[in-house]
Amino acid sequence: LPGGYQWFYEGRNGWWQYDERTSHELEAAYGSGQRACEVLVAGFLYIIDFDRMVQLRRNDPSRRRRIKRDLSSIPKKGVAGIKLP
Ligand code: V3L
């Protein structure tokens, strides 16, 4: 993504980077000024709310995670559930 930025979602004790395809979807939606978008990850539909900067499972919004757009160099757990070595 431009400027070395990436999209992250919250894990138990750190941040996971979104997979490449989803992060491009988020970047396109965010960059075009949308307030929210919908993505399919790991078999679930999620609403990405850019106003609140959270990800919510569409069929169970209590499944909520914070998200952020930050430099790809920040400490992270891994990418989309794949742990960094
Ligand atoms: N990308 C990939 N997998 C996701 C995403 C996403 N954006 N959102 C949820 N899941 P929920 P720790 C996460 C997975 O929110 O140890 C991590 O990727 C989510 O995976 O209740 O807590 C790890 O694989 C979870 O398995 O709908 O940091 C795993 O949690 C499942 O969808 C453990 O991470 C339900 O998430």
PDB file of N, CA and C and ligand atoms in Angstrom:
ATOM      1  N   LEU A   1       0.843  -1.195   0.000  1.00  0.00           N
ATOM      2  CA  LEU A   1       0.000   0.000   0.000  1.00  0.00           C
ATOM      3  C   LEU A   1       0.881   1.248   0.000  1.00  0.00           C
ATOM      4  N   PRO A   2       0.343   2.381  -0.437  1.00  0.00           N
ATOM      5  CA  PRO A   2       1.141   3.595  -0.556  1.00  0.00           C
ATOM      6  C   PRO A   2       1.798   3.998   0.759  1.00  0.00           C
ATOM      7  N   GLY A   3       3.051   4.469   0.666  1.00  0.00           N
ATOM      8  CA  GLY A   3       3.738   5.010   1.842  1.00  0.00           C
ATOM      9  C   GLY A   3       4.134   3.976   2.865  1.00  0.00           C
ATOM     10  N   GLY A   4       4.075   2.692   2.500  1.00  0.00           N
ATOM     11  CA  GLY A   4       4.449   1.642   3.436  1.00  0.00           C
ATOM     12  C   GLY A   4       3.414   1.426   4.522  1.00  0.00           C
ATOM     13  N   TYR A   5       2.160   1.730   4.235  1.00  0.00           N
ATOM     14  CA  TYR A   5       1.076   1.512   5.203  1.00  0.00           C
ATOM     15  C   TYR A   5       0.446   0.144   5.018  1.00  0.00           C
ATOM     16  N   GLN A   6      -0.202  -0.321   6.068  1.00  0.00           N
ATOM     17  CA  GLN A   6      -0.914  -1.582   6.040  1.00  0.00           C
ATOM     18  C   GLN A   6      -2.150  -1.480   6.927  1.00  0.00           C
ATOM     19  N   TRP A   7      -3.057  -2.432   6.769  1.00  0.00           N
ATOM     20  CA  TRP A   7      -4.247  -2.520   7.610  1.00  0.00           C
ATOM     21  C   TRP A   7      -4.075  -3.654   8.605  1.00  0.00           C
ATOM     22  N   PHE A   8      -4.522  -3.408   9.853  1.00  0.00           N
ATOM     23  CA  PHE A   8      -4.356  -4.373  10.945  1.00  0.00           C
ATOM     24  C   PHE A   8      -5.669  -4.579  11.691  1.00  0.00           C
ATOM     25  N   TYR A   9      -5.862  -5.779  12.204  1.00  0.00           N
ATOM     26  CA  TYR A   9      -6.973  -6.056  13.122  1.00  0.00           C
ATOM     27  C   TYR A   9      -6.395  -6.608  14.418  1.00  0.00           C
ATOM     28  N   GLU A  10      -7.190  -6.415  15.471  1.00  0.00           N
ATOM     29  CA  GLU A  10      -6.710  -6.697  16.820  1.00  0.00           C
ATOM     30  C   GLU A  10      -6.758  -8.196  17.145  1.00  0.00           C
ATOM     31  N   GLY A  11      -5.683  -8.666  17.739  1.00  0.00           N
ATOM     32  CA  GLY A  11      -5.667 -10.020  18.300  1.00  0.00           C
ATOM     33  C   GLY A  11      -5.673  -9.929  19.814  1.00  0.00           C
ATOM     34  N   ARG A  12      -5.360 -11.036  20.484  1.00  0.00           N
ATOM     35  CA  ARG A  12      -5.428 -11.041  21.950  1.00  0.00           C
ATOM     36  C   ARG A  12      -4.392 -10.125  22.585  1.00  0.00           C
ATOM     37  N   ASN A  13      -3.199 -10.111  22.029  1.00  0.00           N
ATOM     38  CA  ASN A  13      -2.137  -9.293  22.623  1.00  0.00           C
ATOM     39  C   ASN A  13      -1.266  -8.700  21.532  1.00  0.00           C
ATOM     40  N   GLY A  14      -1.913  -8.136  20.540  1.00  0.00           N
ATOM     41  CA  GLY A  14      -1.173  -7.521  19.459  1.00  0.00           C
ATOM     42  C   GLY A  14      -2.028  -7.407  18.206  1.00  0.00           C
ATOM     43  N   TRP A  15      -1.386  -7.037  17.145  1.00  0.00           N
ATOM     44  CA  TRP A  15      -2.078  -6.745  15.889  1.00  0.00           C
ATOM     45  C   TRP A  15      -1.692  -7.749  14.820  1.00  0.00           C
ATOM     46  N   TRP A  16      -2.707  -8.145  14.059  1.00  0.00           N
ATOM     47  CA  TRP A  16      -2.508  -8.985  12.879  1.00  0.00           C
ATOM     48  C   TRP A  16      -2.676  -8.114  11.642  1.00  0.00           C
ATOM     49  N   GLN A  17      -1.819  -8.333  10.659  1.00  0.00           N
ATOM     50  CA  GLN A  17      -1.970  -7.648   9.387  1.00  0.00           C
ATOM     51  C   GLN A  17      -3.037  -8.381   8.560  1.00  0.00           C
ATOM     52  N   TYR A  18      -3.899  -7.621   7.878  1.00  0.00           N
ATOM     53  CA  TYR A  18      -4.859  -8.232   6.962  1.00  0.00           C
ATOM     54  C   TYR A  18      -4.123  -8.898   5.803  1.00  0.00           C
ATOM     55  N   ASP A  19      -4.759  -9.910   5.225  1.00  0.00           N
ATOM     56  CA  ASP A  19      -4.203 -10.519   4.014  1.00  0.00           C
ATOM     57  C   ASP A  19      -4.203  -9.487   2.884  1.00  0.00           C
ATOM     58  N   GLU A  20      -3.351  -9.755   1.915  1.00  0.00           N
ATOM     59  CA  GLU A  20      -3.119  -8.840   0.794  1.00  0.00           C
ATOM     60  C   GLU A  20      -4.420  -8.424   0.067  1.00  0.00           C
ATOM     61  N   ARG A  21      -5.245  -9.394  -0.245  1.00  0.00           N
ATOM     62  CA  ARG A  21      -6.462  -9.092  -1.008  1.00  0.00           C
ATOM     63  C   ARG A  21      -7.396  -8.190  -0.200  1.00  0.00           C
ATOM     64  N   THR A  22      -7.609  -8.550   1.062  1.00  0.00           N
ATOM     65  CA  THR A  22      -8.528  -7.768   1.894  1.00  0.00           C
ATOM     66  C   THR A  22      -7.980  -6.373   2.145  1.00  0.00           C
ATOM     67  N   SER A  23      -6.662  -6.272   2.357  1.00  0.00           N
ATOM     68  CA  SER A  23      -6.119  -4.942   2.643  1.00  0.00           C
ATOM     69  C   SER A  23      -6.273  -4.026   1.432  1.00  0.00           C
ATOM     70  N   HIS A  24      -6.191  -4.591   0.226  1.00  0.00           N
ATOM     71  CA  HIS A  24      -6.444  -3.753  -0.961  1.00  0.00           C
ATOM     72  C   HIS A  24      -7.905  -3.331  -1.049  1.00  0.00           C
ATOM     73  N   GLU A  25      -8.818  -4.215  -0.651  1.00  0.00           N
ATOM     74  CA  GLU A  25     -10.240  -3.843  -0.616  1.00  0.00           C
ATOM     75  C   GLU A  25     -10.465  -2.713   0.392  1.00  0.00           C
ATOM     76  N   LEU A  26      -9.852  -2.854   1.566  1.00  0.00           N
ATOM     77  CA  LEU A  26     -10.015  -1.818   2.608  1.00  0.00           C
ATOM     78  C   LEU A  26      -9.444  -0.488   2.130  1.00  0.00           C
ATOM     79  N   GLU A  27      -8.267  -0.557   1.527  1.00  0.00           N
ATOM     80  CA  GLU A  27      -7.605   0.669   1.069  1.00  0.00           C
ATOM     81  C   GLU A  27      -8.437   1.376  -0.002  1.00  0.00           C
ATOM     82  N   ALA A  28      -9.014   0.599  -0.909  1.00  0.00           N
ATOM     83  CA  ALA A  28      -9.832   1.195  -1.980  1.00  0.00           C
ATOM     84  C   ALA A  28     -11.079   1.856  -1.390  1.00  0.00           C
ATOM     85  N   ALA A  29     -11.736   1.164  -0.456  1.00  0.00           N
ATOM     86  CA  ALA A  29     -12.961   1.706   0.145  1.00  0.00           C
ATOM     87  C   ALA A  29     -12.642   2.951   0.970  1.00  0.00           C
ATOM     88  N   TYR A  30     -11.626   2.837   1.818  1.00  0.00           N
ATOM     89  CA  TYR A  30     -11.214   3.946   2.681  1.00  0.00           C
ATOM     90  C   TYR A  30     -10.767   5.144   1.838  1.00  0.00           C
ATOM     91  N   GLY A  31      -9.982   4.861   0.805  1.00  0.00           N
ATOM     92  CA  GLY A  31      -9.424   5.916  -0.041  1.00  0.00           C
ATOM     93  C   GLY A  31     -10.490   6.638  -0.847  1.00  0.00           C
ATOM     94  N   SER A  32     -11.608   5.967  -1.117  1.00  0.00           N
ATOM     95  CA  SER A  32     -12.672   6.612  -1.874  1.00  0.00           C
ATOM     96  C   SER A  32     -13.696   7.272  -0.956  1.00  0.00           C
ATOM     97  N   GLY A  33     -13.386   7.292   0.344  1.00  0.00           N
ATOM     98  CA  GLY A  33     -14.210   8.045   1.281  1.00  0.00           C
ATOM     99  C   GLY A  33     -15.421   7.296   1.812  1.00  0.00           C
ATOM    100  N   GLN A  34     -15.514   5.998   1.524  1.00  0.00           N
ATOM    101  CA  GLN A  34     -16.627   5.220   2.083  1.00  0.00           C
ATOM    102  C   GLN A  34     -16.502   5.182   3.602  1.00  0.00           C
ATOM    103  N   ARG A  35     -17.674   5.148   4.278  1.00  0.00           N
ATOM    104  CA  ARG A  35     -17.640   5.093   5.742  1.00  0.00           C
ATOM    105  C   ARG A  35     -17.580   3.668   6.255  1.00  0.00           C
ATOM    106  N   ALA A  36     -17.910   2.731   5.362  1.00  0.00           N
ATOM    107  CA  ALA A  36     -17.882   1.320   5.746  1.00  0.00           C
ATOM    108  C   ALA A  36     -17.764   0.469   4.498  1.00  0.00           C
ATOM    109  N   CYS A  37     -17.380  -0.775   4.667  1.00  0.00           N
ATOM    110  CA  CYS A  37     -17.414  -1.723   3.561  1.00  0.00           C
ATOM    111  C   CYS A  37     -17.581  -3.115   4.135  1.00  0.00           C
ATOM    112  N   GLU A  38     -17.782  -4.065   3.226  1.00  0.00           N
ATOM    113  CA  GLU A  38     -18.028  -5.436   3.650  1.00  0.00           C
ATOM    114  C   GLU A  38     -16.961  -6.316   3.030  1.00  0.00           C
ATOM    115  N   VAL A  39     -16.380  -7.197   3.802  1.00  0.00           N
ATOM    116  CA  VAL A  39     -15.358  -8.107   3.273  1.00  0.00           C
ATOM    117  C   VAL A  39     -15.668  -9.534   3.717  1.00  0.00           C
ATOM    118  N   LEU A  40     -15.181 -10.473   2.915  1.00  0.00           N
ATOM    119  CA  LEU A  40     -15.320 -11.890   3.246  1.00  0.00           C
ATOM    120  C   LEU A  40     -13.949 -12.406   3.646  1.00  0.00           C
ATOM    121  N   VAL A  41     -13.799 -12.783   4.899  1.00  0.00           N
ATOM    122  CA  VAL A  41     -12.520 -13.360   5.345  1.00  0.00           C
ATOM    123  C   VAL A  41     -12.756 -14.645   6.121  1.00  0.00           C
ATOM    124  N   ALA A  42     -12.008 -15.653   5.757  1.00  0.00           N
ATOM    125  CA  ALA A  42     -12.036 -16.931   6.458  1.00  0.00           C
ATOM    126  C   ALA A  42     -13.482 -17.442   6.592  1.00  0.00           C
ATOM    127  N   GLY A  43     -14.289 -17.240   5.529  1.00  0.00           N
ATOM    128  CA  GLY A  43     -15.636 -17.786   5.502  1.00  0.00           C
ATOM    129  C   GLY A  43     -16.697 -16.945   6.192  1.00  0.00           C
ATOM    130  N   PHE A  44     -16.319 -15.814   6.765  1.00  0.00           N
ATOM    131  CA  PHE A  44     -17.282 -14.940   7.430  1.00  0.00           C
ATOM    132  C   PHE A  44     -17.345 -13.591   6.728  1.00  0.00           C
ATOM    133  N   LEU A  45     -18.574 -13.035   6.693  1.00  0.00           N
ATOM    134  CA  LEU A  45     -18.733 -11.667   6.201  1.00  0.00           C
ATOM    135  C   LEU A  45     -18.539 -10.713   7.371  1.00  0.00           C
ATOM    136  N   TYR A  46     -17.725  -9.699   7.152  1.00  0.00           N
ATOM    137  CA  TYR A  46     -17.469  -8.692   8.187  1.00  0.00           C
ATOM    138  C   TYR A  46     -17.797  -7.313   7.646  1.00  0.00           C
ATOM    139  N   ILE A  47     -18.307  -6.479   8.510  1.00  0.00           N
ATOM    140  CA  ILE A  47     -18.472  -5.067   8.200  1.00  0.00           C
ATOM    141  C   ILE A  47     -17.268  -4.339   8.754  1.00  0.00           C
ATOM    142  N   ILE A  48     -16.659  -3.537   7.911  1.00  0.00           N
ATOM    143  CA  ILE A  48     -15.551  -2.692   8.351  1.00  0.00           C
ATOM    144  C   ILE A  48     -16.097  -1.281   8.487  1.00  0.00           C
ATOM    145  N   ASP A  49     -16.090  -0.774   9.704  1.00  0.00           N
ATOM    146  CA  ASP A  49     -16.644   0.542  10.003  1.00  0.00           C
ATOM    147  C   ASP A  49     -15.485   1.523  10.177  1.00  0.00           C
ATOM    148  N   PHE A  50     -15.304   2.384   9.172  1.00  0.00           N
ATOM    149  CA  PHE A  50     -14.154   3.298   9.200  1.00  0.00           C
ATOM    150  C   PHE A  50     -14.385   4.471  10.147  1.00  0.00           C
ATOM    151  N   ASP A  51     -15.633   4.760  10.489  1.00  0.00           N
ATOM    152  CA  ASP A  51     -15.896   5.819  11.472  1.00  0.00           C
ATOM    153  C   ASP A  51     -15.420   5.379  12.851  1.00  0.00           C
ATOM    154  N   ARG A  52     -15.803   4.161  13.219  1.00  0.00           N
ATOM    155  CA  ARG A  52     -15.420   3.637  14.541  1.00  0.00           C
ATOM    156  C   ARG A  52     -14.115   2.876  14.504  1.00  0.00           C
ATOM    157  N   MET A  53     -13.605   2.594  13.293  1.00  0.00           N
ATOM    158  CA  MET A  53     -12.398   1.789  13.098  1.00  0.00           C
ATOM    159  C   MET A  53     -12.517   0.450  13.839  1.00  0.00           C
ATOM    160  N   VAL A  54     -13.570  -0.266  13.471  1.00  0.00           N
ATOM    161  CA  VAL A  54     -13.765  -1.621  13.984  1.00  0.00           C
ATOM    162  C   VAL A  54     -14.214  -2.544  12.851  1.00  0.00           C
ATOM    163  N   GLN A  55     -13.967  -3.808  13.090  1.00  0.00           N
ATOM    164  CA  GLN A  55     -14.460  -4.878  12.237  1.00  0.00           C
ATOM    165  C   GLN A  55     -15.523  -5.634  13.030  1.00  0.00           C
ATOM    166  N   LEU A  56     -16.707  -5.840  12.429  1.00  0.00           N
ATOM    167  CA  LEU A  56     -17.798  -6.550  13.098  1.00  0.00           C
ATOM    168  C   LEU A  56     -18.249  -7.704  12.220  1.00  0.00           C
ATOM    169  N   ARG A  57     -18.483  -8.863  12.843  1.00  0.00           N
ATOM    170  CA  ARG A  57     -19.029  -9.957  12.046  1.00  0.00           C
ATOM    171  C   ARG A  57     -20.462  -9.600  11.688  1.00  0.00           C
ATOM    172  N   ARG A  58     -20.827  -9.736  10.408  1.00  0.00           N
ATOM    173  CA  ARG A  58     -22.122  -9.230   9.965  1.00  0.00           C
ATOM    174  C   ARG A  58     -23.285  -9.927  10.658  1.00  0.00           C
ATOM    175  N   ASN A  59     -23.176 -11.248  10.845  1.00  0.00           N
ATOM    176  CA  ASN A  59     -24.300 -11.968  11.457  1.00  0.00           C
ATOM    177  C   ASN A  59     -24.180 -12.068  12.979  1.00  0.00           C
ATOM    178  N   ASP A  60     -23.174 -11.408  13.557  1.00  0.00           N
ATOM    179  CA  ASP A  60     -23.007 -11.394  15.016  1.00  0.00           C
ATOM    180  C   ASP A  60     -22.082 -10.250  15.400  1.00  0.00           C
ATOM    181  N   PRO A  61     -22.655  -9.025  15.422  1.00  0.00           N
ATOM    182  CA  PRO A  61     -21.831  -7.822  15.635  1.00  0.00           C
ATOM    183  C   PRO A  61     -21.146  -7.760  16.997  1.00  0.00           C
ATOM    184  N   SER A  62     -21.493  -8.703  17.890  1.00  0.00           N
ATOM    185  CA  SER A  62     -20.754  -8.746  19.159  1.00  0.00           C
ATOM    186  C   SER A  62     -19.320  -9.231  18.923  1.00  0.00           C
ATOM    187  N   ARG A  63     -19.092  -9.858  17.773  1.00  0.00           N
ATOM    188  CA  ARG A  63     -17.736 -10.242  17.368  1.00  0.00           C
ATOM    189  C   ARG A  63     -17.066  -9.021  16.765  1.00  0.00           C
ATOM    190  N   ARG A  64     -16.408  -8.298  17.617  1.00  0.00           N
ATOM    191  CA  ARG A  64     -15.923  -6.977  17.249  1.00  0.00           C
ATOM    192  C   ARG A  64     -14.427  -6.885  17.520  1.00  0.00           C
ATOM    193  N   ARG A  65     -13.699  -6.332  16.592  1.00  0.00           N
ATOM    194  CA  ARG A  65     -12.256  -6.112  16.775  1.00  0.00           C
ATOM    195  C   ARG A  65     -11.908  -4.701  16.346  1.00  0.00           C
ATOM    196  N   ARG A  66     -10.997  -4.106  17.050  1.00  0.00           N
ATOM    197  CA  ARG A  66     -10.475  -2.824  16.581  1.00  0.00           C
ATOM    198  C   ARG A  66      -9.635  -3.054  15.324  1.00  0.00           C
ATOM    199  N   ILE A  67      -9.567  -2.045  14.487  1.00  0.00           N
ATOM    200  CA  ILE A  67      -8.691  -2.097  13.317  1.00  0.00           C
ATOM    201  C   ILE A  67      -7.856  -0.818  13.291  1.00  0.00           C
ATOM    202  N   LYS A  68      -6.794  -0.842  12.534  1.00  0.00           N
ATOM    203  CA  LYS A  68      -6.048   0.400  12.306  1.00  0.00           C
ATOM    204  C   LYS A  68      -5.279   0.337  10.997  1.00  0.00           C
ATOM    205  N   ARG A  69      -4.997   1.509  10.470  1.00  0.00           N
ATOM    206  CA  ARG A  69      -4.133   1.661   9.306  1.00  0.00           C
ATOM    207  C   ARG A  69      -2.843   2.254   9.838  1.00  0.00           C
ATOM    208  N   ASP A  70      -1.759   1.532   9.719  1.00  0.00           N
ATOM    209  CA  ASP A  70      -0.506   1.972  10.334  1.00  0.00           C
ATOM    210  C   ASP A  70       0.668   1.527   9.461  1.00  0.00           C
ATOM    211  N   LEU A  71       1.843   1.985   9.799  1.00  0.00           N
ATOM    212  CA  LEU A  71       3.035   1.605   9.047  1.00  0.00           C
ATOM    213  C   LEU A  71       3.241   0.088   9.124  1.00  0.00           C
ATOM    214  N   SER A  72       3.670  -0.490   8.016  1.00  0.00           N
ATOM    215  CA  SER A  72       3.842  -1.943   7.981  1.00  0.00           C
ATOM    216  C   SER A  72       4.975  -2.392   8.894  1.00  0.00           C
ATOM    217  N   SER A  73       5.793  -1.435   9.348  1.00  0.00           N
ATOM    218  CA  SER A  73       6.948  -1.773  10.195  1.00  0.00           C
ATOM    219  C   SER A  73       6.601  -1.912  11.673  1.00  0.00           C
ATOM    220  N   ILE A  74       5.356  -1.654  12.073  1.00  0.00           N
ATOM    221  CA  ILE A  74       5.009  -1.795  13.499  1.00  0.00           C
ATOM    222  C   ILE A  74       5.122  -3.266  13.920  1.00  0.00           C
ATOM    223  N   PRO A  75       5.301  -3.508  15.241  1.00  0.00           N
ATOM    224  CA  PRO A  75       5.315  -4.886  15.718  1.00  0.00           C
ATOM    225  C   PRO A  75       3.969  -5.552  15.419  1.00  0.00           C
ATOM    226  N   LYS A  76       4.000  -6.761  14.900  1.00  0.00           N
ATOM    227  CA  LYS A  76       2.745  -7.465  14.597  1.00  0.00           C
ATOM    228  C   LYS A  76       2.896  -8.936  14.899  1.00  0.00           C
ATOM    229  N   LYS A  77       1.756  -9.620  15.081  1.00  0.00           N
ATOM    230  CA  LYS A  77       1.772 -11.044  15.382  1.00  0.00           C
ATOM    231  C   LYS A  77       2.020 -11.864  14.126  1.00  0.00           C
ATOM    232  N   GLY A  78       1.566 -11.356  12.981  1.00  0.00           N
ATOM    233  CA  GLY A  78       1.693 -12.068  11.722  1.00  0.00           C
ATOM    234  C   GLY A  78       0.673 -11.536  10.742  1.00  0.00           C
ATOM    235  N   VAL A  79       0.382 -12.339   9.737  1.00  0.00           N
ATOM    236  CA  VAL A  79      -0.533 -11.923   8.681  1.00  0.00           C
ATOM    237  C   VAL A  79      -1.715 -12.894   8.633  1.00  0.00           C
ATOM    238  N   ALA A  80      -2.916 -12.363   8.874  1.00  0.00           N
ATOM    239  CA  ALA A  80      -4.157 -13.143   8.735  1.00  0.00           C
ATOM    240  C   ALA A  80      -4.084 -14.491   9.450  1.00  0.00           C
ATOM    241  N   GLY A  81      -3.520 -14.484  10.638  1.00  0.00           N
ATOM    242  CA  GLY A  81      -3.495 -15.700  11.446  1.00  0.00           C
ATOM    243  C   GLY A  81      -2.258 -16.568  11.267  1.00  0.00           C
ATOM    244  N   ILE A  82      -1.415 -16.200  10.285  1.00  0.00           N
ATOM    245  CA  ILE A  82      -0.143 -16.915  10.110  1.00  0.00           C
ATOM    246  C   ILE A  82       0.917 -16.195  10.927  1.00  0.00           C
ATOM    247  N   LYS A  83       1.415 -16.850  11.972  1.00  0.00           N
ATOM    248  CA  LYS A  83       2.355 -16.190  12.880  1.00  0.00           C
ATOM    249  C   LYS A  83       3.691 -15.923  12.212  1.00  0.00           C
ATOM    250  N   LEU A  84       4.257 -14.796  12.560  1.00  0.00           N
ATOM    251  CA  LEU A  84       5.625 -14.501  12.119  1.00  0.00           C
ATOM    252  C   LEU A  84       6.578 -15.444  12.852  1.00  0.00           C
ATOM    253  N   PRO A  85       7.668 -15.848  12.187  1.00  0.00           N
ATOM    254  CA  PRO A  85       8.638 -16.723  12.850  1.00  0.00           C
ATOM    255  C   PRO A  85       9.259 -16.053  14.077  1.00  0.00           C
TER     256      PRO A  85
HETATM  257  N1  V3L B   1      -8.506 -11.918   8.822  1.00  0.00           N
HETATM  258  C1  V3L B   1      -8.275 -13.240   9.075  1.00  0.00           C
HETATM  259  N2  V3L B   1      -8.885 -13.946  10.029  1.00  0.00           N
HETATM  260  C2  V3L B   1      -9.791 -13.285  10.784  1.00  0.00           C
HETATM  261  C3  V3L B   1     -10.092 -11.916  10.592  1.00  0.00           C
HETATM  262  C4  V3L B   1      -9.402 -11.223   9.567  1.00  0.00           C
HETATM  263  N3  V3L B   1      -9.623  -9.929   9.309  1.00  0.00           N
HETATM  264  N4  V3L B   1     -11.029 -11.552  11.497  1.00  0.00           N
HETATM  265  C5  V3L B   1     -11.286 -12.623  12.229  1.00  0.00           C
HETATM  266  N5  V3L B   1     -10.549 -13.681  11.802  1.00  0.00           N
HETATM  267  P1  V3L B   1     -14.213 -13.253  15.096  1.00  0.00           P
HETATM  268  P2  V3L B   1      -4.991 -14.258  18.801  1.00  0.00           P
HETATM  269  C6  V3L B   1      -7.827 -14.413  14.557  1.00  0.00           C
HETATM  270  C7  V3L B   1     -10.536 -15.030  12.363  1.00  0.00           C
HETATM  271  O1  V3L B   1     -13.622 -11.855  15.168  1.00  0.00           O
HETATM  272  O2  V3L B   1      -4.191 -15.389  19.401  1.00  0.00           O
HETATM  273  C8  V3L B   1      -6.363 -14.375  14.182  1.00  0.00           C
HETATM  274  O3  V3L B   1      -6.156 -14.227  12.802  1.00  0.00           O
HETATM  275  C9  V3L B   1      -9.996 -14.991  13.765  1.00  0.00           C
HETATM  276  O4  V3L B   1      -8.590 -15.213  13.669  1.00  0.00           O
HETATM  277  O5  V3L B   1     -14.710 -13.757  16.400  1.00  0.00           O
HETATM  278  O6  V3L B   1      -6.270 -14.008  19.589  1.00  0.00           O
HETATM  279  C10 V3L B   1      -5.833 -15.694  14.692  1.00  0.00           C
HETATM  280  O7  V3L B   1      -5.871 -16.672  13.692  1.00  0.00           O
HETATM  281  C11 V3L B   1     -10.744 -16.096  14.482  1.00  0.00           C
HETATM  282  O8  V3L B   1     -10.038 -17.325  14.353  1.00  0.00           O
HETATM  283  O9  V3L B   1     -15.232 -13.368  14.000  1.00  0.00           O
HETATM  284  O10 V3L B   1      -4.195 -13.025  18.576  1.00  0.00           O
HETATM  285  C12 V3L B   1      -6.800 -16.057  15.818  1.00  0.00           C
HETATM  286  O11 V3L B   1      -7.846 -15.035  15.810  1.00  0.00           O
HETATM  287  C13 V3L B   1     -12.047 -16.208  13.689  1.00  0.00           C
HETATM  288  O12 V3L B   1     -11.866 -15.534  12.458  1.00  0.00           O
HETATM  289  C14 V3L B   1      -6.150 -16.005  17.198  1.00  0.00           C
HETATM  290  O13 V3L B   1      -5.437 -14.775  17.348  1.00  0.00           O
HETATM  291  C15 V3L B   1     -13.238 -15.602  14.408  1.00  0.00           C
HETATM  292  O14 V3L B   1     -12.996 -14.228  14.681  1.00  0.00           O
END
